[in-house]
Structures are given as structure tokens and as C-alpha cells.
GROMACS .gro file of C-alpha atoms in nm:
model
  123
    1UNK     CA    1   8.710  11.619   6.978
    2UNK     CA    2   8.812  11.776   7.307
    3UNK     CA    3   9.153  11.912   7.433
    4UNK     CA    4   9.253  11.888   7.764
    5UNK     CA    5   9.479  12.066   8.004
    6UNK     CA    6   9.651  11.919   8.306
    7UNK     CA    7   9.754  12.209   8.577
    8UNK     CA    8   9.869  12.215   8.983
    9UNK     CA    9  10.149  12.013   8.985
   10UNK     CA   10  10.474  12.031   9.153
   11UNK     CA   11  10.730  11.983   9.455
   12UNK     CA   12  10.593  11.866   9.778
   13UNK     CA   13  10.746  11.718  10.108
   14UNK     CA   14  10.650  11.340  10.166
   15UNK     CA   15  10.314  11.340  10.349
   16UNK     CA   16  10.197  11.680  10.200
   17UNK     CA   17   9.877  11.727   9.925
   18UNK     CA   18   9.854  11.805   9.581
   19UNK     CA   19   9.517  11.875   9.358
   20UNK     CA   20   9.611  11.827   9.055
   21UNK     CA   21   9.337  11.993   8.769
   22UNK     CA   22   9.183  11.935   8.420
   23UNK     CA   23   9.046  12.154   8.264
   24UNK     CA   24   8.868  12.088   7.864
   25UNK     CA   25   8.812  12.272   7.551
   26UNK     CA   26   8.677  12.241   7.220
   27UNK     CA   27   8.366  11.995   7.341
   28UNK     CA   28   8.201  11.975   7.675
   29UNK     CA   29   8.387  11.709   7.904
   30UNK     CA   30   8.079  11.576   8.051
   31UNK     CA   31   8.034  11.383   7.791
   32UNK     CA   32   8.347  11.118   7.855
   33UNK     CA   33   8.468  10.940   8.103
   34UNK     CA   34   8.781  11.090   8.247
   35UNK     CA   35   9.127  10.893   8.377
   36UNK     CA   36   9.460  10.995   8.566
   37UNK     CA   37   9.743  10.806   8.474
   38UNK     CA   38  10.104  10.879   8.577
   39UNK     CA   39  10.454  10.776   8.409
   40UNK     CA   40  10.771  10.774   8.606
   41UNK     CA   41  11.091  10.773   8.445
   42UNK     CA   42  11.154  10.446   8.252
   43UNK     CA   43  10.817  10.276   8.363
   44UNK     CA   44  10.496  10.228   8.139
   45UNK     CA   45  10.202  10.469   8.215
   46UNK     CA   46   9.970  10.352   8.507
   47UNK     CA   47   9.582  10.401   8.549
   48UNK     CA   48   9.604  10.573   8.917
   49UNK     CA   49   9.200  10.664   8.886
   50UNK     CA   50   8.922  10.733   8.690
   51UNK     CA   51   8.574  10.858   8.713
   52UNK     CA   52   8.231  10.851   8.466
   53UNK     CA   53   8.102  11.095   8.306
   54UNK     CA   54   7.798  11.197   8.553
   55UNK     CA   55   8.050  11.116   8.851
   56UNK     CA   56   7.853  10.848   9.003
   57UNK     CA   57   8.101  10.617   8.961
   58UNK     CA   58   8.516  10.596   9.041
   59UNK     CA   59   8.817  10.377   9.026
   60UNK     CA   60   9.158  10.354   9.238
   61UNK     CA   61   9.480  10.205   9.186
   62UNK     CA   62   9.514   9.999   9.484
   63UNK     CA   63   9.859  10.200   9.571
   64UNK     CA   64   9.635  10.548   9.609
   65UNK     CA   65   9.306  10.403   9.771
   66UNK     CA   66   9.224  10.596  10.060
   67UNK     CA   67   9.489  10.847   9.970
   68UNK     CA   68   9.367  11.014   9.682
   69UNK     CA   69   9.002  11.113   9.508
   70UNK     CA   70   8.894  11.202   9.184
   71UNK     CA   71   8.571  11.494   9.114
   72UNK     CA   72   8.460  11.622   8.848
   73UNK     CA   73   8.307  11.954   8.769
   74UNK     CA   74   8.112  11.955   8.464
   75UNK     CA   75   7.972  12.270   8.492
   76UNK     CA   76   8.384  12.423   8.505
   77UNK     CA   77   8.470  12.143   8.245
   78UNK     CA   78   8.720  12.042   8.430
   79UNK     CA   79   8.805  11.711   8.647
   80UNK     CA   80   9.037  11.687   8.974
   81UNK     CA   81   9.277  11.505   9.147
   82UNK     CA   82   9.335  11.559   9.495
   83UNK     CA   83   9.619  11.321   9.615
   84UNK     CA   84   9.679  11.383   9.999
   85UNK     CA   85   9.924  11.151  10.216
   86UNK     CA   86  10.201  11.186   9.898
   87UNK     CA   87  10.457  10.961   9.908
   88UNK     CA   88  10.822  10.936   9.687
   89UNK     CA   89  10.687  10.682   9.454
   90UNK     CA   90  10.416  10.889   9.353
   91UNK     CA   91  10.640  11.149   9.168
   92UNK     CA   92  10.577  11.151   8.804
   93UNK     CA   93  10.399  11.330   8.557
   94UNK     CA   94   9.986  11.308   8.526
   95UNK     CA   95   9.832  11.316   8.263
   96UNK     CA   96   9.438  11.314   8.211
   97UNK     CA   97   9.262  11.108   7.980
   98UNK     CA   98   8.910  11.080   7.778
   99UNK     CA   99   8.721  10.817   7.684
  100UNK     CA  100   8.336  10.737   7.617
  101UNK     CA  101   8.259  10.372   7.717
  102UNK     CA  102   8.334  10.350   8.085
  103UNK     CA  103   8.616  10.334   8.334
  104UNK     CA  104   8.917  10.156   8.200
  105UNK     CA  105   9.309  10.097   8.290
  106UNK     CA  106   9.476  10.061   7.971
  107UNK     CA  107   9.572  10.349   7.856
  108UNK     CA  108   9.542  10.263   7.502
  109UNK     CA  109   9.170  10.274   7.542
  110UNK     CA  110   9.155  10.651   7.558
  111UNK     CA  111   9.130  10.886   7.298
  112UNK     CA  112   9.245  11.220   7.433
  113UNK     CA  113   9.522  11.324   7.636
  114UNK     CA  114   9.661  11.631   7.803
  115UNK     CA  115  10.034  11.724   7.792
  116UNK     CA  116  10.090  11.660   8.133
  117UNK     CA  117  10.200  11.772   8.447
  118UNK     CA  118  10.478  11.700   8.671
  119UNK     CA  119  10.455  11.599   9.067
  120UNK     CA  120  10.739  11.538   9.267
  121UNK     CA  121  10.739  11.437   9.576
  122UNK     CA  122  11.066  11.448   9.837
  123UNK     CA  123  11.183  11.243  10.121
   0.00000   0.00000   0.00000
């Protein structure tokens, strides 16, 4: 059982940087595999990247590669999202996600979730 808790999100100008935070409790996070997923308004939620549980190994969405990478801290218990180059169709909210297993995209394959936390990016 862990709980999770999604922070540093907000309004930034197109072409501007985010780094977006998650931050565990309850059971050490370097035990799972961690995801970011985002959801914009009436679209399903969308693997945007993931990374393992000793960091050795990460996965983009092909719409953030080269824009955006995922660390993890285990010794903070947290995990991190920097997304730099933002664009307008990367507003939504983030959410982080646990798994044990490996890297996956469906979100259904994860077992914990943060509450979220909003990015919006203008034009």
C-alpha cells in the first residue's frame, strides 16, 4: 500500500517548463514502477512516461520524446516530471501511478494513483 501525491503544476506560456513532483507515503516507492499519465477534458487518460523502480529504465509517449524526462529519487520517495518545450495540447491534469511488474501504458494496470495535478499551458 502506498499513497501518492502529485505537486508543481500550473499555468505556463507555450514554450515554457514545468517539473511536475511525486512524492509517496505509507511504503517506500522504490519498490514500484512509477507512470505519468494525463487526462484532458473529455479524452481517456494517456501513458505520457514511465520509469522502473531502480531508474535504469524509461518510457515516452512519442508526443513528449525529447521534450520531457522522468527521475526518480528514491532516497526523497518521490518521482519527477520535468516537461520543458510545453505546448497547448499538453494541458491537463497528471496524475502519477504505481505498479510492480514493469513499465506499462494502460492505465488499468496500475494500482495506485495520486489525486492529480493540473497543467495548463497558453498560446
Amino acid at each position: 500500500q502506498v499513497q501518492l501525491v502529485e505537486s508543481g503544476g500550473g499555468l505556463v506560456q507555450a514554450g515554457g517548463s514545468l517539473r511536475l513532483s511525486c512524492v509517496a507515503s505509507g511504503r517506500f516507492l522504490s519498490v514500484y514502477d512509477v507512470g505519468w499519465f494525463h487526462q484532458a477534458p473529455g479524452k481517456e487518460r494517456e501513458f505520457v512516461a514511465g520509469i522502473t523502480w531502480s531508474g535504469g529504465s524509461t518510457s515516452y509517449a512519442e508526443s513528449v520524446k525529447g521534450r520531457f524526462t522522468i527521475s526518480r529519487d528514491n532516497a526523497k520517495n518521490a518521482v519527477y516530471l520535468q516537461m520543458d518545450s510545453l505546448k497547448p495540447e499538453d494541458t491537463a491534469v497528471y496524475y502519477c501511478a504505481a505498479r510492480s511488474g514493469g513499465i506499462v501504458v494502460a492505465p488499468t494496470r496500475y494500482d495506485y494513483w495520486g489525486q492529480g495535478t493540473q497543467v495548463t499551458v497558453s498560446s
